[in-house]
Coordinates of N, CA and C and ligand atoms in Angstrom, one line a residue:
X1433 N -19.1 -18.9 -3.5 CA -17.9 -18.1 -3.4 C -17.9 -16.9 -4.4
X1434 N -17.9 -15.7 -3.9 CA -17.9 -14.6 -4.9 C -16.5 -14.3 -5.4
X1435 N -15.5 -14.5 -4.6 CA -14.2 -14.4 -5.2 C -13.2 -15.4 -4.5
X1436 N -12.2 -15.8 -5.3 CA -11.2 -16.7 -4.7 C -9.9 -16.5 -5.4
X1437 N -8.9 -16.2 -4.5 CA -7.5 -16.0 -5.0 C -6.7 -17.2 -4.5
X1438 N -6.0 -17.8 -5.5 CA -5.2 -19.0 -5.1 C -3.7 -18.8 -5.6
X1439 N -2.8 -18.8 -4.6 CA -1.4 -18.7 -4.9 C -1.1 -17.5 -5.8
X1440 N -1.6 -16.3 -5.4 CA -1.4 -15.1 -6.2 C -0.1 -14.5 -5.9
X1441 N 0.7 -14.2 -7.0 CA 1.9 -13.5 -6.9 C 1.8 -12.2 -7.8
X1442 N 2.3 -11.1 -7.3 CA 2.4 -10.0 -8.2 C 3.8 -9.3 -8.1
X1443 N 4.5 -9.2 -9.2 CA 5.7 -8.5 -9.3 C 5.6 -7.3 -10.2
X1444 N 6.2 -6.2 -9.8 CA 6.3 -5.1 -10.7 C 7.6 -5.1 -11.4
X1445 N 7.6 -4.7 -12.6 CA 8.9 -4.5 -13.3 C 9.4 -3.1 -13.0
X1446 N 10.6 -3.1 -12.5 CA 11.2 -1.8 -12.1 C 12.6 -1.7 -12.9
X1447 N 12.5 -1.1 -14.1 CA 13.7 -1.2 -14.9 C 14.0 -2.6 -15.3
X1448 N 15.2 -3.1 -14.9 CA 15.5 -4.5 -15.2 C 15.1 -5.4 -14.0
X1449 N 14.7 -4.8 -12.9 CA 14.5 -5.6 -11.7 C 13.0 -6.0 -11.6
X1450 N 12.7 -7.2 -11.2 CA 11.4 -7.6 -10.8 C 11.2 -7.4 -9.3
X1451 N 10.3 -6.6 -9.0 CA 10.0 -6.3 -7.5 C 8.8 -7.2 -7.1
X1452 N 9.0 -8.1 -6.2 CA 7.9 -8.9 -5.7 C 7.1 -8.1 -4.8
X1453 N 5.8 -8.0 -5.0 CA 4.9 -7.3 -4.1 C 3.9 -8.2 -3.4
X1454 N 3.2 -9.0 -4.1 CA 2.3 -10.0 -3.4 C 2.9 -11.4 -3.5
X1455 N 2.9 -12.1 -2.4 CA 3.6 -13.3 -2.3 C 2.7 -14.5 -1.8
X1456 N 2.3 -15.3 -2.8 CA 1.5 -16.4 -2.5 C 0.2 -16.1 -1.6
X1457 N -0.6 -15.1 -2.2 CA -1.8 -14.7 -1.5 C -2.9 -15.7 -1.7
X1458 N -3.5 -16.2 -0.7 CA -4.7 -17.0 -0.8 C -5.8 -16.4 0.0
X1459 N -6.9 -16.1 -0.7 CA -8.0 -15.3 0.0 C -9.3 -15.6 -0.7
X1460 N -10.4 -15.8 0.0 CA -11.7 -15.9 -0.6 C -12.7 -15.2 0.2
X1461 N -13.8 -14.9 -0.5 CA -15.0 -14.3 0.2 C -16.3 -14.9 -0.3
X1462 N -17.2 -15.1 0.6 CA -18.5 -15.6 0.3 C -19.4 -14.4 -0.1
X1463 N -20.4 -14.6 -0.9 CA -21.4 -13.5 -1.1 C -22.0 -13.0 0.2
X1464 N -22.1 -11.7 0.3 CA -22.7 -11.1 1.5 C -21.8 -10.9 2.6
X1465 N -20.5 -11.3 2.5 CA -19.5 -11.0 3.5 C -19.1 -9.6 3.6
X1466 N -18.5 -9.2 4.7 CA -17.9 -7.8 4.9 C -16.6 -8.0 5.5
X1467 N -15.5 -7.8 4.7 CA -14.2 -8.1 5.1 C -13.3 -6.8 5.1
X1468 N -12.4 -6.7 6.0 CA -11.4 -5.6 6.0 C -10.0 -6.2 5.7
X1469 N -9.3 -5.5 4.8 CA -7.9 -5.8 4.6 C -7.1 -4.8 5.3
X1470 N -6.3 -5.2 6.3 CA -5.5 -4.3 7.0 C -4.0 -4.5 6.7
X1471 N -3.2 -3.4 6.9 CA -1.8 -3.6 6.7 C -1.1 -2.2 6.6
X1472 N 0.2 -2.1 6.9 CA 0.9 -0.8 6.9 C 1.0 -0.3 5.4
X1473 N 1.4 0.9 5.3 CA 1.6 1.5 4.0 C 2.7 0.7 3.3
X1474 N 2.5 0.5 2.0 CA 3.5 -0.2 1.2 C 3.4 -1.7 1.3
X1475 N 2.4 -2.2 2.0 CA 2.4 -3.7 2.2 C 1.8 -4.4 1.0
X1476 N 1.1 -3.7 0.1 CA 0.5 -4.4 -1.1 C -1.0 -4.3 -1.1
X1477 N -1.6 -3.5 -0.2 CA -3.1 -3.5 -0.2 C -3.7 -3.0 -1.5
X1478 N -3.2 -1.9 -2.0 CA -3.8 -1.4 -3.2 C -3.5 -2.3 -4.4
X1479 N -2.3 -2.9 -4.4 CA -2.0 -3.8 -5.5 C -3.0 -5.0 -5.5
X1480 N -3.3 -5.5 -4.3 CA -4.3 -6.6 -4.2 C -5.6 -6.1 -4.6
X1481 N -6.0 -4.9 -4.2 CA -7.3 -4.4 -4.6 C -7.5 -4.2 -6.1
X1482 N -6.4 -3.8 -6.7 CA -6.4 -3.6 -8.2 C -6.6 -4.9 -8.9
X1483 N -6.0 -6.0 -8.3 CA -6.2 -7.3 -8.9 C -7.7 -7.7 -8.7
X1484 N -8.2 -7.6 -7.5 CA -9.5 -8.0 -7.2 C -10.5 -7.2 -8.0
X1485 N -10.2 -5.9 -8.2 CA -11.1 -5.0 -9.0 C -10.9 -5.1 -10.5
X1486 N -10.1 -6.1 -10.9 CA -9.9 -6.3 -12.4 C -9.4 -5.1 -13.1
X1487 N -8.6 -4.3 -12.3 CA -7.8 -3.2 -12.9 C -6.5 -3.7 -13.4
X1488 N -6.0 -4.8 -12.8 CA -4.6 -5.3 -13.1 C -4.7 -6.8 -13.0
X1489 N -3.7 -7.5 -13.6 CA -3.6 -8.9 -13.5 C -2.5 -9.3 -12.6
X1490 N -2.6 -10.4 -11.9 CA -1.5 -10.9 -11.1 C -0.4 -11.5 -12.1
X1491 N 0.8 -11.7 -11.5 CA 1.8 -12.3 -12.3 C 1.7 -13.8 -12.5
X1492 N 1.2 -14.4 -11.4 CA 0.8 -15.8 -11.4 C -0.2 -16.1 -10.4
X1493 N -0.8 -17.3 -10.5 CA -1.9 -17.7 -9.6 C -3.2 -17.6 -10.3
X1494 N -4.2 -18.0 -9.5 CA -5.6 -18.1 -10.1 C -6.5 -17.1 -9.3
X1495 N -7.3 -16.3 -10.1 CA -8.2 -15.4 -9.5 C -9.6 -15.7 -10.1
X1496 N -10.5 -16.2 -9.3 CA -11.9 -16.4 -9.8 C -12.8 -15.3 -9.2
X1497 N -13.5 -14.6 -10.1 CA -14.5 -13.6 -9.6 C -15.8 -14.1 -10.1
X1498 N -16.7 -14.4 -9.2 CA -18.1 -14.8 -9.6 C -18.0 -16.0 -10.6
X1499 N -17.0 -16.9 -10.3 CA -16.8 -18.1 -11.1 C -16.0 -17.9 -12.4
X1500 N -15.6 -16.6 -12.7 CA -14.9 -16.4 -13.9 C -13.4 -16.3 -13.7
X1501 N -12.6 -16.9 -14.5 CA -11.1 -16.9 -14.4 C -10.6 -15.6 -15.0
X1502 N -10.3 -14.6 -14.1 CA -10.0 -13.3 -14.6 C -8.6 -13.2 -15.4
X1503 N -7.7 -14.1 -14.9 CA -6.4 -14.0 -15.6 C -6.5 -14.5 -17.1
X1504 N -7.6 -15.1 -17.4 CA -7.7 -15.5 -18.8 C -8.6 -14.5 -19.6
X1505 N -9.0 -13.4 -19.0 CA -9.8 -12.5 -19.7 C -9.0 -11.5 -20.5
X1506 N -9.6 -10.9 -21.5 CA -9.0 -9.8 -22.3 C -9.3 -8.5 -21.5
X1507 N -8.6 -7.5 -22.0 CA -8.8 -6.1 -21.4 C -10.3 -5.7 -21.5
X1508 N -10.9 -6.0 -22.6 CA -12.3 -5.7 -22.8 C -13.2 -6.4 -21.9
X1509 N -12.9 -7.7 -21.7 CA -13.7 -8.5 -20.8 C -13.6 -8.0 -19.3
X1510 N -12.3 -7.6 -19.0 CA -12.1 -7.0 -17.7 C -12.9 -5.7 -17.4
X1511 N -12.9 -4.9 -18.4 CA -13.6 -3.6 -18.2 C -15.1 -3.9 -18.1
X1512 N -15.6 -4.9 -18.8 CA -17.0 -5.3 -18.7 C -17.3 -5.8 -17.3
X1513 N -16.4 -6.6 -16.8 CA -16.6 -7.1 -15.4 C -16.6 -5.9 -14.4
X1514 N -15.7 -5.0 -14.6 CA -15.7 -3.8 -13.7 C -17.0 -3.1 -13.7
X1515 N -17.5 -2.9 -14.9 CA -18.7 -2.2 -15.1 C -20.0 -2.9 -14.5
X1516 N -20.0 -4.2 -14.7 CA -21.2 -4.9 -14.3 C -21.2 -5.5 -12.9
X1517 N -19.9 -5.7 -12.4 CA -19.9 -6.5 -11.1 C -19.2 -5.8 -10.0
X1518 N -18.5 -4.7 -10.2 CA -17.7 -4.1 -9.1 C -18.0 -2.6 -8.9
X1519 N -18.2 -2.3 -7.7 CA -18.3 -0.9 -7.3 C -17.0 -0.4 -6.6
X1520 N -16.5 0.7 -7.0 CA -15.2 1.2 -6.4 C -15.5 2.5 -5.6
X1521 N -14.8 2.5 -4.4 CA -14.8 3.7 -3.6 C -13.4 4.0 -3.2
X1522 N -12.9 5.2 -3.4 CA -11.5 5.6 -3.2 C -11.4 6.6 -2.0
X1523 N -10.2 6.7 -1.5 CA -9.9 7.6 -0.4 C -10.3 9.0 -0.8
X1524 N -9.9 9.4 -2.0 CA -10.1 10.8 -2.5 C -11.4 11.0 -3.4
X1525 N -12.3 10.1 -3.2 CA -13.7 10.2 -3.8 C -13.7 10.0 -5.3
X1526 N -12.8 10.7 -6.1 CA -12.8 10.6 -7.5 C -14.1 11.0 -8.2
X1527 N -14.7 12.1 -7.7 CA -15.9 12.6 -8.3 C -15.5 13.6 -9.4
X1528 N -16.3 13.8 -10.4 CA -16.1 14.8 -11.4 C -16.5 16.1 -10.9
X1529 N -15.6 17.1 -10.8 CA -15.9 18.3 -10.0 C -17.0 19.2 -10.7
X1530 N -17.1 19.1 -12.0 CA -18.1 20.0 -12.6 C -19.5 19.4 -12.7
X1531 N -19.6 18.2 -12.3 CA -20.9 17.5 -12.4 C -21.6 17.5 -11.1
X1532 N -22.9 17.6 -11.1 CA -23.7 17.5 -9.8 C -23.6 16.1 -9.3
X1533 N -24.1 16.0 -8.0 CA -24.1 14.7 -7.4 C -24.8 13.6 -8.2
X1534 N -26.0 14.0 -8.7 CA -26.7 13.0 -9.5 C -26.1 12.6 -10.8
X1535 N -25.4 13.6 -11.4 CA -24.7 13.4 -12.7 C -23.6 12.4 -12.4
X1536 N -22.9 12.6 -11.3 CA -21.8 11.7 -11.0 C -22.3 10.3 -10.8
X1537 N -23.4 10.2 -10.1 CA -23.9 8.9 -9.8 C -24.5 8.2 -11.1
X1538 N -24.9 9.0 -12.0 CA -25.5 8.5 -13.3 C -24.4 7.9 -14.2
X1539 N -23.1 8.4 -13.9 CA -22.0 8.1 -14.9 C -21.9 6.6 -15.3
X1540 N -21.9 5.6 -14.3 CA -21.8 4.2 -14.7 C -23.0 3.8 -15.5
X1541 N -24.1 4.4 -15.3 CA -25.3 4.0 -16.1 C -25.2 4.4 -17.5
X1542 N -24.5 5.5 -17.8 CA -24.3 6.0 -19.1 C -23.5 4.9 -19.9
X1543 N -22.4 4.4 -19.2 CA -21.6 3.4 -19.8 C -22.3 2.1 -20.1
X1544 N -23.3 1.8 -19.2 CA -24.0 0.6 -19.3 C -25.2 0.7 -20.3
X1545 N -25.4 1.9 -20.8 CA -26.4 2.1 -21.9 C -27.8 2.2 -21.4
X1546 N -28.0 2.6 -20.2 CA -29.3 2.8 -19.6 C -30.0 4.1 -20.2
X1547 N -31.2 4.1 -20.6 CA -31.8 5.3 -21.2 C -31.9 6.4 -20.2
X1548 N -31.8 7.7 -20.7 CA -31.6 8.8 -19.8 C -32.6 9.0 -18.7
X1549 N -33.8 8.9 -19.0 CA -34.9 9.1 -17.9 C -34.7 8.1 -16.8
X1550 N -34.4 6.8 -17.2 CA -34.2 5.7 -16.3 C -33.0 6.0 -15.4
X1551 N -31.9 6.5 -16.1 CA -30.7 6.8 -15.4 C -30.9 7.7 -14.2
X1552 N -31.7 8.8 -14.4 CA -32.0 9.7 -13.4 C -32.7 9.0 -12.2
X1553 N -33.7 8.2 -12.6 CA -34.5 7.5 -11.5 C -33.6 6.6 -10.7
X1554 N -32.8 5.9 -11.3 CA -31.9 4.9 -10.6 C -30.9 5.7 -9.8
X1555 N -30.3 6.7 -10.3 CA -29.3 7.5 -9.6 C -30.0 8.2 -8.4
X1556 N -31.2 8.7 -8.6 CA -31.9 9.3 -7.5 C -32.1 8.3 -6.3
X1557 N -32.5 7.1 -6.7 CA -32.8 6.1 -5.7 C -31.5 5.7 -5.0
X1558 N -30.3 5.7 -5.7 CA -29.1 5.4 -5.0 C -28.7 6.5 -4.1
X1559 N -28.9 7.8 -4.5 CA -28.6 8.9 -3.6 C -29.6 8.9 -2.3
X1560 N -30.8 8.5 -2.5 CA -31.7 8.3 -1.4 C -31.1 7.2 -0.4
X1561 N -30.6 6.2 -1.0 CA -30.1 5.1 -0.2 C -28.9 5.5 0.7
X1562 N -28.2 6.5 0.2 CA -27.0 7.0 1.1 C -27.4 8.3 1.8
X1563 N -28.7 8.6 1.8 CA -29.2 9.7 2.6 C -28.9 11.1 2.1
X1564 N -28.8 11.2 0.7 CA -28.5 12.5 0.1 C -29.5 12.9 -0.9
X1565 N -30.8 12.5 -0.7 CA -31.9 12.9 -1.6 C -32.0 14.4 -1.7
X1566 N -31.6 15.1 -0.7 CA -31.7 16.6 -0.7 C -30.4 17.3 -1.2
X1567 N -29.5 16.5 -1.8 CA -28.3 17.1 -2.3 C -28.0 16.8 -3.8
X1568 N -29.0 16.3 -4.5 CA -28.8 15.8 -5.8 C -28.2 16.7 -6.8
X1569 N -28.5 18.0 -6.7 CA -28.0 19.0 -7.6 C -26.8 19.8 -7.1
X1570 N -26.2 19.3 -6.0 CA -25.0 20.0 -5.5 C -23.8 19.5 -6.2
X1571 N -22.8 20.3 -6.5 CA -21.6 19.9 -7.0 C -20.6 19.5 -5.9
X1572 N -19.6 18.7 -6.2 CA -18.7 18.2 -5.1 C -18.2 19.4 -4.2
X1573 N -17.8 20.5 -4.8 CA -17.3 21.6 -3.9 C -18.4 22.3 -3.1
X1574 N -19.6 21.8 -3.2 CA -20.7 22.3 -2.4 C -21.1 21.3 -1.3
X1575 N -20.3 20.2 -1.2 CA -20.6 19.2 -0.3 C -19.4 19.0 0.7
X1576 N -19.7 18.4 1.9 CA -18.6 18.1 2.8 C -17.9 16.9 2.4
X1577 N -16.8 16.6 3.0 CA -16.0 15.4 2.6 C -16.8 14.1 2.8
X1578 N -17.5 14.0 3.9 CA -18.4 12.9 4.2 C -19.5 12.7 3.1
X1579 N -20.1 13.9 2.7 CA -21.1 13.8 1.7 C -20.6 13.4 0.4
X1580 N -19.4 13.9 0.0 CA -18.7 13.5 -1.2 C -18.5 12.0 -1.2
X1581 N -18.1 11.5 -0.1 CA -17.8 10.0 -0.1 C -19.1 9.3 -0.2
X1582 N -20.2 9.8 0.3 CA -21.5 9.1 0.2 C -22.0 9.2 -1.3
X1583 N -21.7 10.3 -2.0 CA -22.0 10.4 -3.4 C -21.2 9.3 -4.1
X1584 N -20.0 9.2 -3.8 CA -19.1 8.2 -4.4 C -19.6 6.7 -4.2
X1585 N -20.2 6.5 -3.0 CA -20.7 5.2 -2.6 C -22.0 5.0 -3.4
X1586 N -22.8 6.0 -3.5 CA -24.0 5.9 -4.4 C -23.6 5.5 -5.8
X1587 N -22.6 6.2 -6.3 CA -22.1 5.8 -7.7 C -21.6 4.4 -7.7
X1588 N -21.0 3.9 -6.7 CA -20.4 2.6 -6.7 C -21.5 1.5 -6.6
X1589 N -22.7 1.8 -6.0 CA -23.7 0.8 -5.9 C -24.8 0.9 -7.0
X1590 N -24.7 2.0 -7.8 CA -25.8 2.3 -8.7 C -26.1 1.2 -9.7
X1591 N -25.0 0.4 -10.1 CA -25.2 -0.7 -11.0 C -25.5 -2.0 -10.3
X1592 N -25.8 -2.0 -9.0 CA -26.0 -3.2 -8.3 C -24.9 -4.2 -8.4
X1593 N -23.6 -3.8 -8.1 CA -22.5 -4.6 -8.3 C -22.5 -5.9 -7.4
X1594 N -21.8 -6.9 -7.8 CA -21.6 -8.1 -6.9 C -20.8 -7.8 -5.7
X1595 N -19.9 -6.8 -5.8 CA -19.0 -6.5 -4.7 C -18.6 -5.0 -4.7
X1596 N -18.6 -4.5 -3.5 CA -18.2 -3.1 -3.3 C -16.7 -3.1 -2.7
X1597 N -15.8 -2.5 -3.5 CA -14.4 -2.4 -3.1 C -14.1 -1.0 -2.6
X1598 N -13.5 -0.9 -1.4 CA -13.2 0.5 -0.9 C -11.8 0.5 -0.5
X1599 N -11.0 1.4 -1.0 CA -9.6 1.6 -0.7 C -9.4 2.8 0.2
X1600 N -9.2 2.5 1.5 CA -9.1 3.6 2.5 C -10.3 4.6 2.4
X1601 N -11.5 4.1 2.5 CA -12.7 5.0 2.3 C -12.8 6.1 3.3
X1602 N -12.2 6.0 4.5 CA -12.3 7.0 5.5 C -10.9 7.8 5.6
X1603 N -10.0 7.5 4.8 CA -8.6 8.0 4.9 C -8.6 9.6 4.8
X1604 N -9.6 10.2 4.2 CA -9.6 11.6 4.0 C -10.7 12.3 4.9
X1605 N -11.3 11.5 5.8 CA -12.4 12.0 6.5 C -12.2 12.3 8.0
X1606 N -12.9 13.2 8.5 CA -12.8 13.4 10.0 C -13.5 12.2 10.7
X1607 N -13.4 12.1 12.0 CA -13.9 10.9 12.6 C -15.4 10.8 12.6
X1608 N -16.1 12.0 12.6 CA -17.6 11.9 12.6 C -18.1 11.4 11.2
X1609 N -17.5 11.9 10.1 CA -17.8 11.5 8.8 C -17.4 10.0 8.6
X1610 N -16.3 9.6 9.2 CA -15.9 8.2 9.1 C -16.9 7.3 9.6
X1611 N -17.5 7.7 10.8 CA -18.5 6.8 11.4 C -19.7 6.8 10.5
X1612 N -20.1 7.9 9.9 CA -21.3 7.9 9.0 C -21.0 7.0 7.8
X1613 N -19.8 7.0 7.3 CA -19.5 6.1 6.1 C -19.5 4.7 6.6
X1614 N -19.0 4.4 7.8 CA -19.0 3.0 8.3 C -20.5 2.6 8.6
X1615 N -21.3 3.5 9.1 CA -22.7 3.1 9.3 C -23.4 2.8 8.0
X1616 N -23.0 3.5 6.9 CA -23.6 3.3 5.6 C -23.1 1.9 5.1
X1617 N -21.9 1.6 5.2 CA -21.4 0.3 4.7 C -22.1 -0.8 5.5
X1618 N -22.3 -0.6 6.8 CA -23.0 -1.6 7.6 C -24.4 -1.8 7.1
X1619 N -25.1 -0.7 6.8 CA -26.5 -0.8 6.2 C -26.5 -1.5 4.9
X1620 N -25.6 -1.1 4.0 CA -25.5 -1.8 2.7 C -25.2 -3.3 2.8
X1621 N -24.3 -3.6 3.7 CA -24.0 -5.0 4.0 C -25.2 -5.8 4.5
X1622 N -26.0 -5.1 5.4 CA -27.2 -5.7 6.0 C -28.2 -5.9 4.8
X1623 N -28.2 -5.1 3.8 CA -29.1 -5.2 2.7 C -28.6 -6.2 1.7
X1624 N -27.4 -6.8 1.9 CA -26.9 -7.9 1.1 C -25.7 -7.6 0.2
X1625 N -25.2 -6.3 0.3 CA -24.0 -6.0 -0.5 C -22.8 -6.6 0.1
X1626 N -22.0 -7.3 -0.7 CA -20.7 -7.8 -0.3 C -19.7 -6.7 -0.3
X1627 N -19.0 -6.5 0.8 CA -18.1 -5.4 1.0 C -16.6 -5.8 1.3
X1628 N -15.7 -5.3 0.6 CA -14.3 -5.5 0.9 C -13.6 -4.1 1.0
X1629 N -13.1 -3.9 2.2 CA -12.6 -2.6 2.5 C -11.1 -2.6 3.0
X1630 N -10.3 -1.8 2.4 CA -8.9 -1.6 2.8 C -8.8 -0.5 3.8
X1631 N -8.1 -0.8 4.9 CA -7.8 0.3 5.8 C -6.5 0.0 6.6
X1632 N -5.9 1.1 7.1 CA -4.8 0.8 8.0 C -5.2 1.2 9.4
X1633 N -6.5 1.5 9.6 CA -7.0 1.9 10.9 C -7.8 0.8 11.5
X1634 N -7.3 0.3 12.7 CA -7.9 -0.9 13.3 C -9.3 -0.6 13.8
X1635 N -9.6 0.7 14.2 CA -10.9 1.0 14.6 C -11.9 0.9 13.4
X1636 N -11.5 1.3 12.3 CA -12.3 1.2 11.0 C -12.5 -0.3 10.7
X1637 N -11.4 -1.0 10.8 CA -11.4 -2.5 10.4 C -12.4 -3.2 11.3
X1638 N -12.6 -2.7 12.6 CA -13.5 -3.4 13.5 C -15.0 -3.3 13.1
X1639 N -15.3 -2.5 12.1 CA -16.6 -2.5 11.6 C -16.9 -3.7 10.7
X1640 N -15.9 -4.3 10.1 CA -16.1 -5.4 9.3 C -16.3 -6.7 10.1
X1641 N -16.8 -7.7 9.5 CA -17.1 -8.9 10.3 C -15.9 -9.9 10.3
X1642 N -15.0 -9.6 9.4 CA -13.8 -10.4 9.3 C -12.6 -9.5 8.8
X1643 N -11.5 -9.7 9.3 CA -10.3 -8.9 8.9 C -9.2 -9.8 8.5
X1644 N -8.4 -9.4 7.5 CA -7.2 -10.1 7.1 C -6.1 -9.1 7.2
X1645 N -4.9 -9.6 7.4 CA -3.7 -8.7 7.6 C -2.8 -9.0 6.4
X1646 N -2.2 -7.9 5.8 CA -1.2 -8.1 4.8 C 0.1 -7.3 5.3
X1647 N 1.2 -8.1 5.3 CA 2.4 -7.5 5.7 C 3.5 -7.9 4.7
X1648 N 4.1 -6.9 4.1 CA 5.1 -7.2 3.1 C 4.7 -8.2 2.1
X1649 N 3.4 -8.0 1.6 CA 2.9 -8.9 0.5 C 2.4 -10.2 0.9
X1650 N 2.5 -10.5 2.2 CA 2.0 -11.8 2.7 C 0.7 -11.6 3.5
X1651 N -0.3 -12.4 3.1 CA -1.6 -12.2 3.7 C -1.9 -13.3 4.7
X1652 N -2.5 -12.9 5.9 CA -2.9 -13.9 6.9 C -4.2 -13.4 7.5
X1653 N -5.0 -14.4 8.0 CA -6.2 -14.1 8.7 C -5.9 -13.4 10.0
X1654 N -6.6 -12.4 10.4 CA -6.4 -11.6 11.6 C -7.3 -12.2 12.7
X1655 N -6.8 -12.3 13.9 CA -7.6 -12.7 15.0 C -8.6 -11.6 15.3
X1656 N -9.9 -12.0 15.3 CA -10.9 -10.9 15.5 C -11.0 -10.7 17.0
X1657 N -11.0 -9.4 17.4 CA -11.1 -9.0 18.8 C -12.6 -9.3 19.2
X1658 N -12.8 -9.4 20.5 CA -14.1 -9.8 21.0 C -15.0 -8.6 20.9
X1659 N -15.8 -8.6 19.9 CA -16.7 -7.4 19.7 C -18.1 -7.9 19.4
X1660 N -18.3 -9.2 19.3 CA -19.7 -9.7 19.0 C -20.6 -9.4 20.2
Ligands
LIG2198 P1 -0.3 -0.1 0.0 O1 -1.6 0.2 -0.7 O2 -0.4 -1.2 1.0 O3 0.2 1.1 0.6 P2 0.7 -0.7 -2.6 O4 0.0 -1.9 -3.1 O5 0.3 0.6 -3.2 O6 0.7 -0.6 -1.0 O7 2.3 -0.9 -2.9 C1 3.0 -2.0 -2.5 C2 4.4 -2.0 -3.1 O8 4.4 -2.1 -4.5 C3 5.2 -0.7 -2.8 O9 6.5 -1.0 -2.4 C4 5.1 0.1 -4.0 O10 6.2 0.9 -4.2 C5 5.1 -1.0 -5.1 N1 4.3 -0.6 -6.3 C6 3.0 -0.3 -6.3 N2 2.6 0.0 -7.6 C7 3.7 -0.1 -8.4 C8 4.0 0.1 -9.8 N3 3.0 0.4 -10.6 N4 5.3 -0.1 -10.2 C9 6.2 -0.5 -9.3 N5 6.1 -0.7 -8.0 C10 4.8 -0.5 -7.5
LIG2199 MG1 -2.8 1.8 -0.9

């Protein structure tokens, strides 16, 4: 099991009020799985992703990532886990605008202390993997939305993470680019990358092999439509 959440609750403090957002979430993934989390806006998808991504802790419950009990980790241990084990992809790409594609992809390697020449080689290979070997020196504003997201995906996989987390990865893309990004996730998953993707679009969710549904902070398995 790559990750396991047991009886996870998350409340946000809103002034004097505790606002419950996640309610007794139980969820797990095997290594190599490809899962979509679906749900309407405000249902708690990003909150859940932040917990799984070790960006935030739950209020109660147990979360094991790769066997490690994350609620017992310090801030430093959590940032170490993020660096070594998790790749993030966001709706709005989060690329550094003044850096070229390859410099963006090299960024996690800088933090990991990889020597400079090696960084370039590894980042180039990651850009090749997402089909952008011919765009390494382009800055984000010289790329299309779909290409920017592929750079972001290259950056997310450059450290060979245990799991790729994507929060609405096609939310800012046209349908053609969305299909390209989904084809890429498919390819990476076929190559063994574990993928967890948030979406509120059921056509996008259909690319995953399993889908779960979150409604008002309550998570349930979704019946998979006949697509095999
Ligand atoms: P989704 O990603 O499904 O749209 P979110 O996880 O972003 O939903 O938000 C779920 C609920 O939690 C919303 O009602 C939102 O207002 C609330 N929420 C999210 N982040 C915070 C925060 N930092 N402080 C207080 N409330 C929050
Ligand atoms: Mg969200």
